[in-house]
mmCIF file of C-alpha atoms and ligand atoms in Angstrom:
data_model
loop_
_atom_site.group_PDB
_atom_site.id
_atom_site.type_symbol
_atom_site.label_atom_id
_atom_site.label_comp_id
_atom_site.label_asym_id
_atom_site.label_seq_id
_atom_site.Cartn_x
_atom_site.Cartn_y
_atom_site.Cartn_z
ATOM 1 C CA UNK A 37 -30.529 11.071 11.007
ATOM 2 C CA UNK A 38 -30.707 14.205 8.851
ATOM 3 C CA UNK A 39 -31.690 13.209 5.357
ATOM 4 C CA UNK A 40 -32.065 16.506 3.484
ATOM 5 C CA UNK A 41 -30.057 19.588 2.562
ATOM 6 C CA UNK A 42 -28.165 20.968 4.406
ATOM 7 C CA UNK A 43 -26.647 17.631 5.286
ATOM 8 C CA UNK A 44 -24.770 17.361 8.554
ATOM 9 C CA UNK A 45 -22.325 14.716 9.682
ATOM 10 C CA UNK A 46 -24.272 13.104 12.516
ATOM 11 C CA UNK A 47 -21.996 11.539 15.173
ATOM 12 C CA UNK A 48 -21.292 7.821 15.197
ATOM 13 C CA UNK A 49 -23.680 5.879 17.453
ATOM 14 C CA UNK A 50 -20.622 4.504 19.340
ATOM 15 C CA UNK A 51 -17.116 5.658 20.289
ATOM 16 C CA UNK A 52 -14.281 5.782 17.749
ATOM 17 C CA UNK A 53 -12.594 3.014 19.726
ATOM 18 C CA UNK A 54 -15.710 0.801 19.864
ATOM 19 C CA UNK A 55 -14.523 -1.564 17.095
ATOM 20 C CA UNK A 56 -11.097 -2.229 18.642
ATOM 21 C CA UNK A 57 -9.183 -4.416 18.140
ATOM 22 C CA UNK A 58 -10.822 -5.231 14.796
ATOM 23 C CA UNK A 59 -11.074 -1.763 13.299
ATOM 24 C CA UNK A 60 -8.674 0.699 14.885
ATOM 25 C CA UNK A 61 -9.625 4.005 16.511
ATOM 26 C CA UNK A 62 -7.603 6.179 14.128
ATOM 27 C CA UNK A 63 -9.213 4.621 11.061
ATOM 28 C CA UNK A 64 -12.712 5.132 12.484
ATOM 29 C CA UNK A 65 -11.906 8.736 13.339
ATOM 30 C CA UNK A 66 -10.460 9.618 9.933
ATOM 31 C CA UNK A 67 -13.107 7.642 8.098
ATOM 32 C CA UNK A 68 -16.014 9.424 9.782
ATOM 33 C CA UNK A 69 -14.610 12.882 10.504
ATOM 34 C CA UNK A 70 -12.613 13.403 7.297
ATOM 35 C CA UNK A 71 -13.797 11.063 4.540
ATOM 36 C CA UNK A 72 -17.525 11.135 5.252
ATOM 37 C CA UNK A 73 -17.311 14.830 6.166
ATOM 38 C CA UNK A 74 -15.842 15.581 2.734
ATOM 39 C CA UNK A 75 -18.764 13.868 0.971
ATOM 40 C CA UNK A 76 -21.191 15.860 3.145
ATOM 41 C CA UNK A 77 -19.429 19.150 2.378
ATOM 42 C CA UNK A 78 -19.198 18.438 -1.349
ATOM 43 C CA UNK A 79 -22.842 17.385 -1.536
ATOM 44 C CA UNK A 80 -23.972 20.573 0.230
ATOM 45 C CA UNK A 81 -21.877 22.761 -2.040
ATOM 46 C CA UNK A 82 -23.141 20.937 -5.175
ATOM 47 C CA UNK A 83 -26.749 21.543 -4.070
ATOM 48 C CA UNK A 84 -26.205 25.165 -3.114
ATOM 49 C CA UNK A 85 -27.592 26.716 -6.286
ATOM 50 C CA UNK A 86 -30.383 24.132 -6.825
ATOM 51 C CA UNK A 87 -33.371 24.868 -4.552
ATOM 52 C CA UNK A 88 -35.516 22.149 -6.159
ATOM 53 C CA UNK A 89 -32.900 19.472 -5.531
ATOM 54 C CA UNK A 90 -32.497 20.714 -1.944
ATOM 55 C CA UNK A 91 -35.997 19.444 -1.200
ATOM 56 C CA UNK A 92 -35.129 15.862 -2.096
ATOM 57 C CA UNK A 93 -34.058 13.193 0.372
ATOM 58 C CA UNK A 94 -30.678 11.524 0.072
ATOM 59 C CA UNK A 95 -32.257 8.440 -1.537
ATOM 60 C CA UNK A 96 -34.255 10.577 -3.979
ATOM 61 C CA UNK A 97 -31.095 12.430 -4.990
ATOM 62 C CA UNK A 98 -29.290 9.152 -5.653
ATOM 63 C CA UNK A 99 -32.146 7.668 -7.677
ATOM 64 C CA UNK A 100 -32.668 10.916 -9.605
ATOM 65 C CA UNK A 101 -29.005 11.694 -10.313
ATOM 66 C CA UNK A 102 -28.775 9.756 -13.612
ATOM 67 C CA UNK A 103 -31.549 11.949 -15.075
ATOM 68 C CA UNK A 104 -29.771 15.229 -14.210
ATOM 69 C CA UNK A 105 -27.420 17.102 -16.559
ATOM 70 C CA UNK A 106 -24.049 15.375 -16.463
ATOM 71 C CA UNK A 107 -22.092 18.245 -14.884
ATOM 72 C CA UNK A 108 -24.240 18.105 -11.763
ATOM 73 C CA UNK A 109 -25.511 14.494 -12.032
ATOM 74 C CA UNK A 110 -22.145 12.835 -11.564
ATOM 75 C CA UNK A 111 -21.181 15.180 -8.693
ATOM 76 C CA UNK A 112 -24.453 14.409 -6.931
ATOM 77 C CA UNK A 113 -24.198 10.705 -7.661
ATOM 78 C CA UNK A 114 -20.658 10.502 -6.241
ATOM 79 C CA UNK A 115 -21.252 12.621 -3.155
ATOM 80 C CA UNK A 116 -24.807 11.569 -2.259
ATOM 81 C CA UNK A 117 -23.615 7.990 -2.798
ATOM 82 C CA UNK A 118 -20.610 8.692 -0.559
ATOM 83 C CA UNK A 119 -22.885 9.937 2.222
ATOM 84 C CA UNK A 120 -25.388 7.089 1.852
ATOM 85 C CA UNK A 121 -22.795 4.311 1.621
ATOM 86 C CA UNK A 122 -20.795 5.552 4.615
ATOM 87 C CA UNK A 123 -23.805 6.073 6.859
ATOM 88 C CA UNK A 124 -25.007 2.601 5.895
ATOM 89 C CA UNK A 125 -21.605 1.096 6.653
ATOM 90 C CA UNK A 126 -21.168 2.818 10.031
ATOM 91 C CA UNK A 127 -24.734 1.964 11.083
ATOM 92 C CA UNK A 128 -24.018 -1.637 10.152
ATOM 93 C CA UNK A 129 -21.284 -2.034 12.791
ATOM 94 C CA UNK A 130 -21.853 -2.958 16.431
ATOM 95 C CA UNK A 131 -19.581 -2.691 19.445
ATOM 96 C CA UNK A 132 -21.258 -5.762 20.979
ATOM 97 C CA UNK A 133 -22.214 -7.790 17.929
ATOM 98 C CA UNK A 134 -23.793 -11.204 17.573
ATOM 99 C CA UNK A 135 -21.479 -13.781 16.034
ATOM 100 C CA UNK A 136 -24.015 -15.118 13.581
ATOM 101 C CA UNK A 137 -26.871 -13.755 11.453
ATOM 102 C CA UNK A 138 -30.131 -13.582 13.413
ATOM 103 C CA UNK A 139 -33.857 -13.740 12.771
ATOM 104 C CA UNK A 140 -35.419 -13.927 9.314
ATOM 105 C CA UNK A 141 -32.163 -12.902 7.723
ATOM 106 C CA UNK A 142 -30.324 -15.690 9.524
ATOM 107 C CA UNK A 143 -32.756 -18.237 8.116
ATOM 108 C CA UNK A 144 -32.623 -16.717 4.624
ATOM 109 C CA UNK A 145 -28.802 -16.816 4.651
ATOM 110 C CA UNK A 146 -28.872 -20.461 5.787
ATOM 111 C CA UNK A 147 -31.214 -21.368 2.967
ATOM 112 C CA UNK A 148 -29.509 -19.355 0.242
ATOM 113 C CA UNK A 149 -25.849 -19.963 1.078
ATOM 114 C CA UNK A 150 -26.124 -23.248 2.999
ATOM 115 C CA UNK A 151 -24.993 -21.598 6.226
ATOM 116 C CA UNK A 152 -22.675 -18.845 7.391
ATOM 117 C CA UNK A 153 -19.503 -20.373 5.896
ATOM 118 C CA UNK A 154 -20.972 -20.405 2.407
ATOM 119 C CA UNK A 155 -22.173 -16.831 2.832
ATOM 120 C CA UNK A 156 -18.801 -15.570 4.076
ATOM 121 C CA UNK A 157 -16.998 -17.363 1.260
ATOM 122 C CA UNK A 158 -19.171 -15.755 -1.396
ATOM 123 C CA UNK A 159 -19.153 -12.266 0.112
ATOM 124 C CA UNK A 160 -15.368 -12.405 0.531
ATOM 125 C CA UNK A 161 -14.910 -13.488 -3.075
ATOM 126 C CA UNK A 162 -17.088 -10.602 -4.250
ATOM 127 C CA UNK A 163 -15.404 -7.973 -2.065
ATOM 128 C CA UNK A 164 -11.937 -9.139 -3.110
ATOM 129 C CA UNK A 165 -12.988 -8.878 -6.750
ATOM 130 C CA UNK A 166 -13.621 -5.118 -6.486
ATOM 131 C CA UNK A 167 -10.817 -3.591 -8.543
ATOM 132 C CA UNK A 168 -9.748 -0.319 -6.940
ATOM 133 C CA UNK A 169 -12.370 1.281 -4.713
ATOM 134 C CA UNK A 170 -15.927 0.233 -3.967
ATOM 135 C CA UNK A 171 -18.201 -1.871 -1.797
ATOM 136 C CA UNK A 172 -19.392 -5.426 -1.292
ATOM 137 C CA UNK A 173 -23.122 -5.733 -0.566
ATOM 138 C CA UNK A 174 -25.784 -8.152 0.518
ATOM 139 C CA UNK A 175 -29.052 -6.976 -1.024
ATOM 140 C CA UNK A 176 -32.586 -8.176 -1.447
ATOM 141 C CA UNK A 177 -33.946 -8.422 -4.978
ATOM 142 C CA UNK A 178 -37.493 -7.409 -5.895
ATOM 143 C CA UNK A 179 -38.508 -11.047 -5.463
ATOM 144 C CA UNK A 180 -37.130 -10.990 -1.907
ATOM 145 C CA UNK A 181 -34.246 -13.279 -2.868
ATOM 146 C CA UNK A 182 -30.835 -12.531 -1.349
ATOM 147 C CA UNK A 183 -28.014 -11.509 -3.640
ATOM 148 C CA UNK A 184 -24.345 -10.633 -3.121
ATOM 149 C CA UNK A 185 -23.153 -7.831 -5.345
ATOM 150 C CA UNK A 186 -20.524 -5.088 -5.608
ATOM 151 C CA UNK A 187 -20.501 -1.425 -6.624
ATOM 152 C CA UNK A 188 -17.544 0.618 -7.862
ATOM 153 C CA UNK A 189 -16.542 3.954 -6.304
ATOM 154 C CA UNK A 190 -19.550 5.495 -4.501
ATOM 155 C CA UNK A 191 -22.280 3.890 -6.607
ATOM 156 C CA UNK A 192 -25.126 2.300 -4.661
ATOM 157 C CA UNK A 193 -27.463 -0.618 -5.404
ATOM 158 C CA UNK A 194 -30.449 1.771 -5.087
ATOM 159 C CA UNK A 195 -30.379 2.804 -8.739
ATOM 160 C CA UNK A 196 -30.820 -0.797 -9.875
ATOM 161 C CA UNK A 197 -33.884 -1.402 -7.691
ATOM 162 C CA UNK A 198 -32.073 -3.527 -5.113
ATOM 163 C CA UNK A 199 -32.714 -3.163 -1.385
ATOM 164 C CA UNK A 200 -29.463 -3.016 0.651
ATOM 165 C CA UNK A 201 -29.047 -5.165 3.773
ATOM 166 C CA UNK A 202 -25.357 -4.779 4.570
ATOM 167 C CA UNK A 203 -22.231 -3.328 2.998
ATOM 168 C CA UNK A 204 -18.496 -3.501 3.456
ATOM 169 C CA UNK A 205 -16.428 -0.501 2.428
ATOM 170 C CA UNK A 206 -13.353 -1.808 0.599
ATOM 171 C CA UNK A 207 -11.803 1.557 -0.241
ATOM 172 C CA UNK A 208 -8.236 1.389 1.096
ATOM 173 C CA UNK A 209 -8.975 4.230 3.539
ATOM 174 C CA UNK A 210 -11.291 1.800 5.380
ATOM 175 C CA UNK A 211 -8.423 -0.518 6.354
ATOM 176 C CA UNK A 212 -4.995 0.627 5.223
ATOM 177 C CA UNK A 213 -3.680 1.931 8.590
ATOM 178 C CA UNK A 214 -4.218 -1.388 10.361
ATOM 179 C CA UNK A 215 -4.433 -4.038 7.654
ATOM 180 C CA UNK A 216 -2.235 -2.368 5.025
ATOM 181 C CA UNK A 217 -2.880 -4.030 1.659
ATOM 182 C CA UNK A 218 -4.521 -7.134 3.194
ATOM 183 C CA UNK A 219 -8.171 -6.629 2.277
ATOM 184 C CA UNK A 220 -9.049 -10.230 3.210
ATOM 185 C CA UNK A 221 -7.724 -9.724 6.779
ATOM 186 C CA UNK A 222 -9.812 -6.584 7.110
ATOM 187 C CA UNK A 223 -12.867 -8.507 5.920
ATOM 188 C CA UNK A 224 -12.324 -11.165 8.568
ATOM 189 C CA UNK A 225 -12.098 -8.459 11.235
ATOM 190 C CA UNK A 226 -15.124 -6.582 9.880
ATOM 191 C CA UNK A 227 -17.194 -9.756 10.224
ATOM 192 C CA UNK A 228 -16.401 -9.706 13.964
ATOM 193 C CA UNK A 229 -18.118 -6.323 14.350
ATOM 194 C CA UNK A 230 -20.962 -6.815 11.875
ATOM 195 C CA UNK A 231 -24.308 -5.660 13.316
ATOM 196 C CA UNK A 232 -26.560 -8.624 12.510
ATOM 197 C CA UNK A 233 -29.549 -7.185 14.403
ATOM 198 C CA UNK A 234 -29.443 -4.118 12.172
ATOM 199 C CA UNK A 235 -28.997 -6.227 9.031
ATOM 200 C CA UNK A 236 -32.043 -8.294 10.014
ATOM 201 C CA UNK A 237 -34.111 -5.115 10.567
ATOM 202 C CA UNK A 238 -33.115 -3.854 7.140
ATOM 203 C CA UNK A 239 -33.968 -7.185 5.541
ATOM 204 C CA UNK A 240 -37.440 -7.126 7.098
ATOM 205 C CA UNK A 241 -37.925 -3.566 5.793
ATOM 206 C CA UNK A 242 -36.912 -4.764 2.314
ATOM 207 C CA UNK A 243 -39.388 -7.644 2.422
ATOM 208 C CA UNK A 244 -42.188 -5.367 3.665
ATOM 209 C CA UNK A 245 -41.540 -2.787 0.939
ATOM 210 C CA UNK A 246 -41.647 -5.188 -2.024
HETATM 211 MN MN1 LIG B 96 -15.039 4.878 3.097
#
């Protein structure tokens, strides 16, 4: 995955129709080829006149954005965040997913949320509470403890020192064509294509890095 300027929109690791019938082909196509592409294009054009910033990775740009002058900082925050959040979301889907959390993450979810039902209930509550556009997240805190959180717009949990494990995009463009205004229905369908292997890998990375 290309992680430095100039950013390119790497193809999805599966077909646009791979999440049918849960997430429709047209939504996947528009979401990746138009929405994510726009964040990539805007990020590249924001970085054009800043050779020093061009050397930074996507994560470094996101973490460093608050320290930049506001006219460029917010543009970089929004667009680098848009690239990061979308790549994370698309990589977190699987065409042949497991039904339940696996591995270390599975055990941690069982312990923290007293099983999958408790976890789903809490994540759903959080994602439904996002007013307007944003994301629901499962993250690992510095202590290694699991936490469900949300971010508005294209903010990420990276700037608050949290280590992301999974995210659900709850911008309307992620579900409006199929689920219309029913965000909860979309969430139920998203859970059917959640990549639990990938989430477990990310969790183990988080634990190793702390
Ligand atoms: Mn999106």
